[in-house]
Coordinates of C-alpha atoms in Angstrom, one line a residue:
M1 CA 22.8 -9.5 -4.8
P2 CA 20.6 -7.2 -2.6
A3 CA 19.6 -8.6 0.9
Y4 CA 16.5 -8.2 3.0
K5 CA 15.6 -8.7 6.6
A6 CA 12.0 -8.2 7.7
P7 CA 11.6 -5.5 10.4
V8 CA 9.9 -7.9 12.9
E9 CA 11.1 -6.1 16.0
D10 CA 9.8 -2.7 14.8
V11 CA 6.4 -4.3 14.0
L12 CA 6.2 -5.9 17.4
F13 CA 7.0 -2.5 19.1
L14 CA 4.2 -0.9 17.2
L15 CA 1.6 -3.6 17.8
N16 CA 2.5 -4.2 21.5
D17 CA 3.7 -0.8 22.8
V18 CA 2.3 1.9 20.5
F19 CA -1.1 0.5 19.6
Q20 CA -1.4 -2.0 22.5
L21 CA -3.2 -4.6 20.5
E22 CA -4.3 -6.5 23.6
R23 CA -6.8 -3.7 24.2
Y24 CA -8.8 -5.0 21.3
N25 CA -9.3 -8.6 22.5
N26 CA -13.1 -8.0 22.5
L27 CA -13.0 -8.0 18.7
P28 CA -13.5 -11.3 16.8
G29 CA -10.2 -12.8 16.0
F30 CA -8.1 -10.7 18.3
A31 CA -8.3 -13.0 21.3
D32 CA -6.5 -15.6 19.1
A33 CA -3.8 -13.0 18.3
T34 CA -1.8 -13.5 21.5
P35 CA 1.6 -11.9 21.8
D36 CA 3.2 -15.3 21.2
T37 CA 1.0 -16.0 18.2
I38 CA 1.8 -12.6 16.7
E39 CA 5.5 -13.1 17.2
A40 CA 5.4 -16.6 15.7
V41 CA 3.4 -15.4 12.6
L42 CA 5.7 -12.5 12.0
A43 CA 8.8 -14.7 12.4
E44 CA 7.5 -17.3 10.0
G45 CA 6.4 -14.7 7.5
A46 CA 9.8 -13.1 7.7
R47 CA 11.5 -16.5 7.0
L48 CA 9.3 -17.1 3.9
C49 CA 10.1 -13.6 2.6
E50 CA 13.8 -13.6 3.4
E51 CA 14.6 -17.2 2.3
V52 CA 12.1 -17.9 -0.5
F53 CA 10.8 -14.6 -2.0
A54 CA 13.8 -12.3 -1.8
P55 CA 16.3 -14.5 -3.7
L56 CA 13.9 -14.5 -6.7
N57 CA 13.5 -10.7 -6.8
L58 CA 16.6 -9.8 -9.0
T59 CA 16.3 -12.9 -11.2
G60 CA 12.6 -12.3 -11.7
D61 CA 13.3 -8.8 -12.8
Q62 CA 15.9 -9.9 -15.3
E63 CA 13.8 -12.8 -16.7
G64 CA 10.4 -11.2 -16.6
C65 CA 7.2 -12.9 -17.8
R66 CA 6.8 -14.5 -21.2
R67 CA 3.6 -14.8 -23.4
N68 CA 3.6 -18.1 -25.2
P69 CA 2.2 -18.7 -28.7
D70 CA -0.9 -20.2 -27.3
G71 CA -1.7 -17.1 -25.3
S72 CA -0.6 -18.6 -21.9
V73 CA 2.0 -16.7 -19.8
S74 CA 5.0 -18.2 -18.1
T75 CA 6.3 -16.5 -14.9
P76 CA 10.0 -16.3 -14.0
K77 CA 11.8 -19.3 -12.8
G78 CA 11.1 -20.2 -9.2
F79 CA 7.9 -18.1 -9.0
R80 CA 5.6 -21.1 -9.1
E81 CA 7.4 -22.9 -6.3
A82 CA 7.5 -19.8 -4.2
Y83 CA 3.8 -19.1 -4.7
R84 CA 3.0 -22.7 -3.8
A85 CA 5.0 -22.3 -0.6
Y86 CA 3.0 -19.2 0.2
A87 CA -0.4 -20.7 -0.5
E88 CA 0.2 -24.1 1.2
A89 CA 1.3 -22.3 4.4
G90 CA -2.1 -20.6 4.5
W91 CA -0.9 -17.0 4.1
M92 CA -3.7 -16.1 1.6
G93 CA -6.4 -16.6 4.3
L94 CA -4.5 -15.0 7.2
S95 CA -7.3 -12.5 8.0
V96 CA -10.1 -14.1 6.0
P97 CA -13.1 -15.3 8.1
A98 CA -12.9 -18.9 9.1
E99 CA -16.2 -19.7 7.4
W100 CA -14.4 -19.3 4.0
G101 CA -11.3 -21.3 5.0
G102 CA -9.3 -18.5 6.5
Q103 CA -7.7 -18.0 9.9
G104 CA -9.7 -14.9 10.9
L105 CA -6.7 -13.1 12.4
P106 CA -6.6 -9.3 12.5
T107 CA -6.1 -7.4 9.3
V108 CA -3.4 -5.4 11.0
L109 CA -1.3 -8.5 11.2
N110 CA -1.9 -9.3 7.5
S111 CA -0.8 -5.7 6.6
A112 CA 2.6 -6.3 8.4
I113 CA 3.1 -9.5 6.4
Q114 CA 2.2 -7.7 3.2
E115 CA 5.0 -5.2 3.8
F116 CA 7.5 -8.1 4.2
I117 CA 6.2 -9.7 1.0
S118 CA 6.4 -6.4 -1.0
S119 CA 9.9 -5.6 0.2
S120 CA 11.2 -9.1 -0.6
N121 CA 9.6 -9.4 -4.0
L122 CA 7.0 -6.8 -5.1
A123 CA 6.2 -8.4 -8.5
L124 CA 5.6 -11.9 -7.0
G125 CA 3.7 -10.5 -4.1
M126 CA 1.2 -8.8 -6.4
Y127 CA -0.3 -12.1 -7.4
P128 CA -1.6 -13.1 -4.0
G129 CA -2.2 -9.4 -3.1
L130 CA -4.7 -9.0 -5.9
T131 CA -6.4 -12.2 -4.9
Q132 CA -6.9 -11.0 -1.4
G133 CA -8.6 -7.9 -2.8
A134 CA -10.9 -10.0 -4.9
I135 CA -11.8 -12.1 -2.0
A136 CA -12.7 -9.0 0.0
A137 CA -15.0 -7.8 -2.7
L138 CA -16.8 -11.2 -3.1
I139 CA -17.3 -11.5 0.7
V140 CA -19.1 -8.2 0.8
H141 CA -21.0 -8.2 -2.5
G142 CA -21.0 -11.7 -3.9
S143 CA -24.1 -13.9 -3.8
E144 CA -24.1 -17.0 -1.5
E145 CA -23.6 -19.2 -4.6
Q146 CA -20.7 -17.1 -5.8
K147 CA -19.0 -17.2 -2.4
R148 CA -19.5 -21.0 -2.3
L149 CA -18.1 -21.5 -5.8
Y150 CA -15.1 -19.2 -5.6
L151 CA -14.0 -18.3 -2.1
P152 CA -12.7 -21.6 -0.8
K153 CA -10.4 -22.2 -3.8
M154 CA -9.2 -18.5 -3.7
V155 CA -8.5 -18.6 0.0
E156 CA -6.5 -21.8 -0.3
G157 CA -4.6 -20.2 -3.2
S158 CA -5.3 -22.7 -5.9
W159 CA -7.3 -20.0 -7.7
S160 CA -6.2 -16.4 -8.0
G161 CA -8.1 -13.2 -8.6
T162 CA -7.8 -9.9 -10.5
M163 CA -9.7 -6.7 -11.1
N164 CA -10.4 -5.4 -14.6
L165 CA -11.2 -1.7 -14.8
T166 CA -9.0 0.2 -17.3
E167 CA -9.6 0.3 -21.0
P168 CA -7.4 1.9 -23.7
H169 CA -9.6 5.1 -23.7
C170 CA -10.7 4.9 -20.1
G171 CA -8.5 5.1 -17.0
T172 CA -9.6 7.4 -14.1
D173 CA -12.8 8.4 -15.9
L174 CA -14.7 5.1 -15.7
G175 CA -17.8 6.8 -17.0
L176 CA -16.2 6.3 -20.5
L177 CA -16.1 2.5 -20.1
K178 CA -17.3 0.6 -23.2
T179 CA -17.0 -3.1 -22.3
K180 CA -20.6 -4.4 -22.7
A181 CA -22.6 -7.2 -21.1
V182 CA -25.5 -8.9 -22.8
P183 CA -27.9 -11.0 -20.8
N184 CA -28.0 -14.7 -21.6
S185 CA -31.1 -16.9 -21.1
D186 CA -29.6 -18.8 -18.2
G187 CA -29.0 -15.7 -16.1
S188 CA -25.3 -15.2 -17.1
Y189 CA -24.0 -12.5 -19.3
A190 CA -21.9 -12.4 -22.4
I191 CA -19.0 -9.9 -21.8
T192 CA -17.3 -8.2 -24.8
G193 CA -14.5 -5.7 -24.6
T194 CA -10.8 -5.0 -24.0
K195 CA -9.1 -4.3 -20.7
I196 CA -5.5 -3.1 -20.4
F197 CA -2.9 -2.8 -17.6
I198 CA -4.4 -5.9 -15.9
S199 CA -1.9 -7.0 -13.3
A200 CA -1.7 -10.8 -13.0
G201 CA -4.2 -11.1 -15.8
E202 CA -2.7 -14.4 -17.1
H203 CA 0.0 -16.6 -15.5
D204 CA 0.9 -20.2 -14.6
L205 CA 0.8 -20.0 -10.8
T206 CA -2.8 -21.2 -10.3
E207 CA -5.2 -23.5 -12.1
N208 CA -7.9 -20.8 -12.4
I209 CA -8.0 -17.0 -12.4
V210 CA -11.2 -15.3 -11.2
H211 CA -11.5 -11.9 -13.0
L212 CA -13.7 -9.2 -11.5
V213 CA -14.7 -7.1 -14.5
L214 CA -16.5 -3.8 -14.9
A215 CA -18.9 -3.6 -17.8
R216 CA -22.0 -1.9 -19.0
I217 CA -25.2 -3.9 -19.4
E218 CA -27.0 -3.1 -22.7
G219 CA -29.4 -0.2 -22.1
A220 CA -27.8 0.9 -18.9
P221 CA -27.5 4.6 -18.1
A222 CA -24.5 6.5 -19.4
G223 CA -21.6 7.4 -17.2
T224 CA -20.6 5.8 -13.9
K225 CA -24.3 5.2 -12.9
G226 CA -24.6 2.5 -15.6
I227 CA -21.6 0.3 -14.6
S228 CA -22.0 -3.2 -13.3
L229 CA -19.5 -5.7 -11.8
F230 CA -19.2 -9.3 -13.1
V231 CA -17.3 -12.4 -12.0
V232 CA -15.6 -13.9 -15.0
P233 CA -13.5 -17.1 -14.4
K234 CA -10.7 -18.0 -16.8
V235 CA -12.0 -21.6 -16.6
L236 CA -15.7 -22.1 -16.1
V237 CA -16.7 -23.6 -12.7
K238 CA -19.3 -26.4 -12.6
P239 CA -22.1 -26.4 -9.9
D240 CA -20.1 -28.9 -7.8
G241 CA -17.1 -26.5 -7.8
S242 CA -15.0 -28.6 -10.2
L243 CA -13.4 -27.0 -13.3
G244 CA -15.1 -27.2 -16.7
E245 CA -14.4 -25.7 -20.1
R246 CA -12.1 -22.8 -20.8
N247 CA -14.0 -19.5 -20.9
G248 CA -13.6 -16.9 -23.7
V249 CA -11.1 -14.6 -22.0
T250 CA -7.5 -14.4 -23.4
C251 CA -4.3 -12.5 -22.9
G252 CA -3.6 -10.5 -26.1
S253 CA -0.2 -9.3 -25.0
I254 CA 2.0 -8.4 -22.0
E255 CA 3.0 -4.8 -21.5
H256 CA 6.7 -4.0 -21.7
K257 CA 7.2 -2.0 -18.5
M258 CA 9.7 0.1 -16.6
G259 CA 9.5 -2.2 -13.6
I260 CA 7.7 -5.1 -11.8
H261 CA 8.9 -7.3 -14.7
G262 CA 8.0 -10.5 -12.8
N263 CA 4.3 -9.6 -12.8
A264 CA 2.3 -10.2 -15.9
T265 CA 0.6 -6.9 -16.8
C266 CA -1.8 -8.0 -19.5
V267 CA -4.1 -6.8 -22.3
M268 CA -7.2 -8.9 -21.7
N269 CA -9.7 -9.6 -24.5
Y270 CA -13.3 -10.6 -23.7
D271 CA -15.2 -12.0 -26.7
G272 CA -18.7 -13.1 -25.6
T273 CA -17.1 -14.3 -22.4
T274 CA -19.4 -15.8 -19.8
G275 CA -19.7 -13.8 -16.6
W276 CA -22.1 -13.4 -13.7
L277 CA -23.4 -10.2 -12.1
V278 CA -21.9 -9.4 -8.7
G279 CA -24.3 -7.4 -6.6
E280 CA -26.9 -5.1 -8.1
E281 CA -27.2 -3.9 -11.7
N282 CA -25.6 -0.5 -12.3
R283 CA -24.0 -0.6 -8.8
G284 CA -20.7 -2.1 -10.0
L285 CA -18.5 0.8 -8.8
A286 CA -19.7 0.4 -5.2
A287 CA -18.8 -3.3 -5.3
M288 CA -15.5 -2.7 -7.0
F289 CA -14.5 0.0 -4.5
V290 CA -14.2 -2.6 -1.8
M291 CA -11.4 -4.1 -3.9
M292 CA -10.0 -0.7 -5.0
N293 CA -9.8 0.6 -1.4
E294 CA -8.0 -2.6 -0.3
A295 CA -5.7 -2.2 -3.3
R296 CA -5.0 1.5 -2.5
L297 CA -3.9 0.7 1.0
A298 CA -1.8 -2.2 -0.3
V299 CA -0.1 0.1 -2.8
G300 CA 0.8 2.5 0.0
V301 CA 2.4 -0.5 1.8
Q302 CA 4.3 -1.2 -1.5
G303 CA 5.8 2.3 -1.4
L304 CA 6.9 1.8 2.2
A305 CA 8.2 -1.7 1.4
Q306 CA 10.5 -0.5 -1.5
A307 CA 11.8 2.3 0.7
E308 CA 12.6 -0.2 3.5
V309 CA 14.5 -2.7 1.3
A310 CA 16.4 0.0 -0.5
Y311 CA 17.3 1.6 2.9
Q312 CA 18.6 -1.7 4.3
N313 CA 20.9 -2.1 1.3
A314 CA 22.0 1.5 1.4
V315 CA 23.0 1.2 5.1
A316 CA 25.0 -1.9 4.4
Y317 CA 26.9 -0.2 1.5
A318 CA 27.5 3.0 3.6
R319 CA 29.1 1.0 6.4
E320 CA 31.4 -0.8 3.9
R321 CA 32.3 1.8 1.2
L322 CA 35.5 3.6 2.0
Q323 CA 35.7 7.2 0.5
G324 CA 37.2 10.3 2.0
R325 CA 37.8 11.2 5.7
S326 CA 35.4 12.4 8.3
L327 CA 35.2 16.2 8.6
T328 CA 36.2 15.9 12.3
G329 CA 39.2 13.6 11.6
P330 CA 39.8 10.0 10.6
K331 CA 37.5 7.5 12.2
E332 CA 39.3 4.5 10.9
P333 CA 43.0 5.6 10.6
D334 CA 44.2 2.1 9.9
K335 CA 42.3 2.1 6.6
P336 CA 43.0 4.3 3.5
A337 CA 39.6 6.1 4.0
D338 CA 36.6 6.1 6.3
P339 CA 33.3 4.4 5.5
I340 CA 30.9 6.9 3.9
I341 CA 28.5 6.6 6.8
V342 CA 30.7 9.1 8.7
H343 CA 29.7 11.9 6.2
P344 CA 26.8 14.2 7.3
D345 CA 25.2 14.3 3.9
V346 CA 25.1 10.5 3.7
R347 CA 23.6 10.4 7.1
R348 CA 21.0 13.0 6.1
N349 CA 19.8 10.8 3.3
L350 CA 19.8 7.7 5.4
L351 CA 18.0 9.3 8.3
S352 CA 15.4 10.8 6.0
I353 CA 14.6 7.3 4.7
K354 CA 14.6 5.8 8.2
A355 CA 12.4 8.5 9.7
F356 CA 9.9 8.1 6.9
N357 CA 9.9 4.3 7.0
E358 CA 9.2 4.0 10.7
A359 CA 6.5 6.6 10.7
A360 CA 4.9 5.2 7.5
R361 CA 4.9 1.7 9.0
A362 CA 3.0 3.1 12.0
L363 CA 0.5 4.9 9.8
V364 CA -0.2 1.7 7.9
L365 CA -0.7 -0.4 11.0
W366 CA -2.8 2.3 12.6
T367 CA -5.1 2.5 9.6
A368 CA -5.3 -1.3 9.2
L369 CA -6.3 -1.5 12.9
Q370 CA -9.1 0.9 12.1
S371 CA -10.2 -1.5 9.3
D372 CA -10.4 -4.3 11.9
I373 CA -12.6 -2.1 14.2
A374 CA -14.8 -1.0 11.3
H375 CA -15.5 -4.6 10.3
R376 CA -15.4 -6.4 13.6
S377 CA -16.7 -4.1 16.4
G378 CA -20.1 -4.6 17.8
D379 CA -20.3 -0.9 18.7
A380 CA -22.0 1.2 16.0
A381 CA -20.2 4.4 17.1
E382 CA -16.8 2.7 17.0
R383 CA -17.5 1.3 13.6
Q384 CA -18.5 4.7 12.2
A385 CA -15.5 6.4 13.7
A386 CA -13.2 3.7 12.3
D387 CA -14.9 3.9 8.9
D388 CA -14.5 7.6 8.8
H389 CA -10.8 7.2 9.5
M390 CA -10.4 4.7 6.7
G391 CA -12.1 7.0 4.2
L392 CA -10.0 10.0 5.2
L393 CA -6.7 8.3 5.4
T394 CA -6.9 5.9 2.5
P395 CA -5.9 8.5 -0.2
I396 CA -3.2 9.8 2.1
V397 CA -1.7 6.4 2.7
K398 CA -1.8 5.5 -1.0
A399 CA -0.3 8.8 -2.3
L400 CA 2.0 10.0 0.4
L401 CA 3.6 6.6 1.1
T402 CA 4.2 6.0 -2.6
D403 CA 5.5 9.5 -3.3
L404 CA 7.9 9.5 -0.4
G405 CA 8.6 5.8 -0.9
F406 CA 9.9 6.4 -4.4
E407 CA 11.8 9.5 -3.2
S408 CA 13.4 7.3 -0.6
T409 CA 14.5 4.6 -3.1
V410 CA 16.2 7.3 -5.1
K411 CA 18.0 8.6 -2.0
A412 CA 19.1 5.1 -1.2
Q413 CA 20.3 4.6 -4.8
Q414 CA 22.2 7.9 -4.4
I415 CA 24.2 6.4 -1.5
F416 CA 25.7 4.0 -4.0
G417 CA 26.9 6.7 -6.3
G418 CA 27.7 5.3 -9.8
H419 CA 27.3 1.7 -8.5
G420 CA 23.6 2.5 -7.8
Y421 CA 23.1 3.2 -11.5
I422 CA 24.5 -0.3 -12.4
E423 CA 21.9 -3.0 -12.6
E424 CA 23.8 -5.7 -10.6
S425 CA 23.7 -3.6 -7.4
G426 CA 19.9 -4.0 -7.4
M427 CA 19.2 -0.4 -6.5
S428 CA 17.9 0.4 -10.0
Q429 CA 15.2 -2.3 -9.6
F430 CA 13.9 -0.8 -6.3
V431 CA 13.6 2.6 -8.0
R432 CA 11.9 1.2 -11.1
D433 CA 9.6 -1.0 -9.1
A434 CA 8.6 1.8 -6.7
R435 CA 7.7 4.2 -9.6
I436 CA 4.5 2.4 -10.6
T437 CA 3.1 2.7 -7.1
M438 CA 2.6 6.4 -7.7
I439 CA 0.5 5.7 -10.8
Y440 CA -1.7 2.6 -10.5
E441 CA -4.8 2.3 -8.3
G442 CA -5.5 6.0 -9.0
A443 CA -2.6 8.3 -9.7
N444 CA -1.5 10.4 -6.8
G445 CA -3.0 13.6 -8.1
I446 CA -6.3 11.9 -8.2
Q447 CA -5.9 10.7 -4.6
A448 CA -5.3 14.4 -3.6
M449 CA -8.4 15.5 -5.4
D450 CA -10.4 12.7 -3.7
L451 CA -9.1 13.9 -0.3
V452 CA -10.0 17.5 -0.9
G453 CA -13.0 17.2 -3.1
R454 CA -14.8 14.3 -1.4
K455 CA -13.4 13.3 2.0
L456 CA -12.9 16.7 3.7
G457 CA -16.6 17.8 3.5
K458 CA -18.1 14.3 3.8
N459 CA -20.7 14.1 6.6
G460 CA -20.1 17.8 7.4
G461 CA -16.4 17.3 7.9
R462 CA -16.9 14.7 10.7
A463 CA -13.8 12.6 9.8
V464 CA -11.4 15.5 9.5
M465 CA -12.6 17.1 12.7
A466 CA -12.2 13.8 14.5
F467 CA -8.6 13.7 13.3
F468 CA -7.9 17.3 14.4
N469 CA -9.4 16.6 17.8
E470 CA -7.4 13.4 18.4
V471 CA -4.1 15.1 17.5
S472 CA -4.9 18.2 19.5
A473 CA -5.9 16.1 22.5
F474 CA -2.6 14.2 22.4
C475 CA -0.7 17.5 22.3
K476 CA -2.6 18.9 25.3
E477 CA -2.3 15.7 27.3
N478 CA 1.5 15.6 26.9
A479 CA 2.3 19.3 26.9
S480 CA 3.9 19.1 30.3
D481 CA 6.1 16.1 29.6
A482 CA 9.6 17.5 29.1
A483 CA 10.8 14.3 27.4
L484 CA 8.1 14.7 24.7
A485 CA 8.6 18.4 24.2
P486 CA 10.7 17.9 21.0
F487 CA 7.7 16.0 19.5
V488 CA 4.6 17.7 20.9
A489 CA 5.6 21.3 20.1
P490 CA 6.4 20.8 16.4
L491 CA 3.4 18.5 16.0
G492 CA 1.1 21.3 17.4
Q493 CA 2.6 23.8 15.0
A494 CA 2.1 21.5 12.1
L495 CA -1.5 20.8 13.1
Q496 CA -2.1 24.6 13.1
H497 CA -0.8 24.7 9.5
L498 CA -3.1 21.9 8.5
Q499 CA -6.1 23.6 10.1
Q500 CA -5.2 26.9 8.4
A501 CA -5.0 25.2 5.0
T502 CA -8.4 23.5 5.7
M503 CA -10.0 26.8 6.6
W504 CA -8.5 28.4 3.5
F505 CA -10.2 25.9 1.3
M506 CA -13.5 26.4 3.1
N507 CA -13.3 30.2 2.5
N508 CA -11.9 30.1 -1.1
A509 CA -12.7 26.8 -2.8
M510 CA -16.5 26.8 -3.0
A511 CA -16.7 29.9 -5.1
K512 CA -13.6 29.1 -7.1
P513 CA -13.2 25.3 -7.5
D514 CA -9.8 25.7 -9.2
N515 CA -8.4 26.8 -5.9
A516 CA -9.1 23.3 -4.5
G517 CA -7.6 21.7 -7.6
A518 CA -4.5 23.8 -7.5
G519 CA -3.9 23.2 -3.8
A520 CA -5.0 19.6 -3.4
Y521 CA -1.6 17.9 -3.9
D522 CA 0.1 20.2 -1.4
Y523 CA -2.7 19.8 1.0
M524 CA -2.5 16.0 0.8
N525 CA 1.3 16.2 1.5
L526 CA 0.6 18.6 4.4
F527 CA -2.0 16.3 5.9
G528 CA 0.3 13.3 5.4
L529 CA 3.2 15.0 7.2
V530 CA 1.0 15.8 10.1
A531 CA -0.2 12.2 10.3
L532 CA 3.4 10.9 10.2
G533 CA 4.3 13.5 12.8
Y534 CA 1.5 12.2 15.0
M535 CA 2.8 8.7 14.6
W536 CA 6.3 9.8 15.7
A537 CA 4.9 11.5 18.7
R538 CA 3.0 8.3 19.7
M539 CA 6.1 6.2 19.1
A540 CA 8.3 8.6 21.1
K541 CA 5.9 8.3 24.1
A542 CA 5.9 4.5 23.9
A543 CA 9.7 4.5 23.5
E544 CA 10.2 6.6 26.6
V545 CA 8.0 4.1 28.6
R546 CA 9.7 1.1 27.1
K547 CA 13.2 2.5 27.7
A548 CA 12.5 3.0 31.3
S549 CA 10.9 -0.4 32.0
A550 CA 12.9 -2.9 30.0
N551 CA 16.5 -4.1 30.1
G552 CA 18.7 -4.5 27.0
I553 CA 16.5 -2.3 24.8
A554 CA 17.6 1.2 25.8
A555 CA 19.9 1.6 22.8
R556 CA 17.2 0.6 20.3
M557 CA 14.7 3.0 22.0
D558 CA 17.4 5.8 22.0
A559 CA 17.9 5.3 18.3
K560 CA 14.2 5.5 17.7
L561 CA 13.9 8.8 19.7
V562 CA 16.8 10.3 17.7
T563 CA 15.3 9.3 14.4
G564 CA 12.0 10.8 15.6
R565 CA 13.7 14.1 16.5
F566 CA 15.3 14.2 13.1
F567 CA 11.8 13.9 11.5
M568 CA 10.5 16.7 13.7
E569 CA 13.4 19.0 13.1
R570 CA 14.2 18.4 9.4
M571 CA 11.0 17.0 7.7
L572 CA 7.9 18.1 9.6
P573 CA 8.7 21.9 9.1
E574 CA 7.8 21.5 5.4
T575 CA 4.2 22.0 6.6
G576 CA 4.9 25.7 6.7
T577 CA 5.9 25.8 3.0
L578 CA 2.9 23.6 2.0
V579 CA 0.3 25.8 3.7
A580 CA 1.8 28.8 1.9
R581 CA 1.4 27.0 -1.4
V582 CA -2.2 26.1 -0.7
A583 CA -3.0 29.7 0.1
A584 CA -1.3 30.9 -3.1
G585 CA -4.5 29.8 -4.9
A586 CA -5.0 28.9 -8.5
D587 CA -4.5 32.3 -10.3
T588 CA -1.0 31.6 -11.7
V589 CA -1.7 27.8 -12.1
M590 CA -4.5 28.5 -14.5
A591 CA -3.3 31.8 -16.1
L592 CA -1.4 30.4 -19.1
P593 CA -3.3 29.5 -22.2
A594 CA -2.8 25.9 -23.3
E595 CA -0.7 26.9 -26.3
A596 CA 1.8 28.7 -24.0
F597 CA 3.0 25.4 -22.4

């Protein structure tokens, strides 16, 4: 059975040495996040994931969810107990404000725990993950009455949450949405329609499920301008917060999927179901985007998480599997063959995954830290800069980390050879589970279009210029540091490629929008590689300092520096190819008539 060990030491290095979390003690909740507290939280989260969640991952995949004749859904054996352990320990409210029953600790700490959870059991971790997104949406857009009724139970984990967007004819283009809402005399609405692909839409883990549903009020404008958001509980909630009658929402079926079998992906039927408006009429997308942006960052974490657990198991196999001899002579002459980790091509695969994982983890935590600043800082300029960062980096974190995360799980599977293709090794599950992350919460091509079509030019390009300036300033400040030369010089070259691609869009996409569409995906990857390269440069600087000042850690810091140099030498140079692709334009992409495909 596959194994998993949470990368606690690496997270501590990032929080303490790279991002220096103590610098943010002026923000609410950060003063409570002392180094000892952070270490204790990470250690306890690691224990839960390693000992409770991970042992259920393979069995949950094999058993899957079951829809019963009465429309209820049973989750795999052990899921209810594991979820209860998660909820009772207070993990749901780790970064939720104390006024709603949470602990108010930094979001960046919660993001680290979410990686551990997604690595140990992605399907199980989706149930509380979706609830945290729903909590965030209600905190921002819910009425005081809605917050009072729903948040305490959701934060304690006795109720869960979902989001309902997709319909059979309507995925990315939400303007086509047909689910309707008819006002009732008591201020509620009757919701009627069908939603599909609803993760955790029905299950047996909690006593109530709070659905956030997009629908169109009768008479509302067509398109996205006429969409509203509603809170629709599975079981109606009485004014005193106790549960009442069952509401008219049912699970019509469970999708048969490639992966995440332990999560119930449901067709949800609403038949005059009672719901209540969240926020303003016809402003539902703005309210739902709070949850969607939370989910997109969480999905990026899922891509990293599957790469991490797949990598750990591939390394263990490569150390044990005996095949062939080293090209430079036997390394274990007393054995019939050497372990395959001696072979350069095996090491190339493993180092590619390791270099991605460590930089991706840094990118996730850096972005989560910006979320904390955006929501907690008392300085308006700081909040604006952090919010700009979030808007710019969210599509990159979602798309790049899931693309490369899936690619990494495939590389890890390859290490196993034929055994990786056999289900009992567990590698197939990591590949299958990782694949959905590239699709849901906005397919990655859509994320690329969001980056190029909306984020680059927003506010006159303020966010992208801030990113360019930050990376450029880092390169200039460290240009004379010989130890950092293997990092700073390649990063500077990659930044030039990104700036060239950005300028090409400015000169060629306005008059011919297809140029932006044809180059968006390559541009997103180019931007993402530069962001990962910047993370490696910052990690290298911190590693050099830590290596010189601490005992007993030099070997770990040396390994990090070697891994970073591998990224700079073997992965970051792809920016040169990507800028050439962007500059190739749309002519050949759009040249063939549809019937020629």
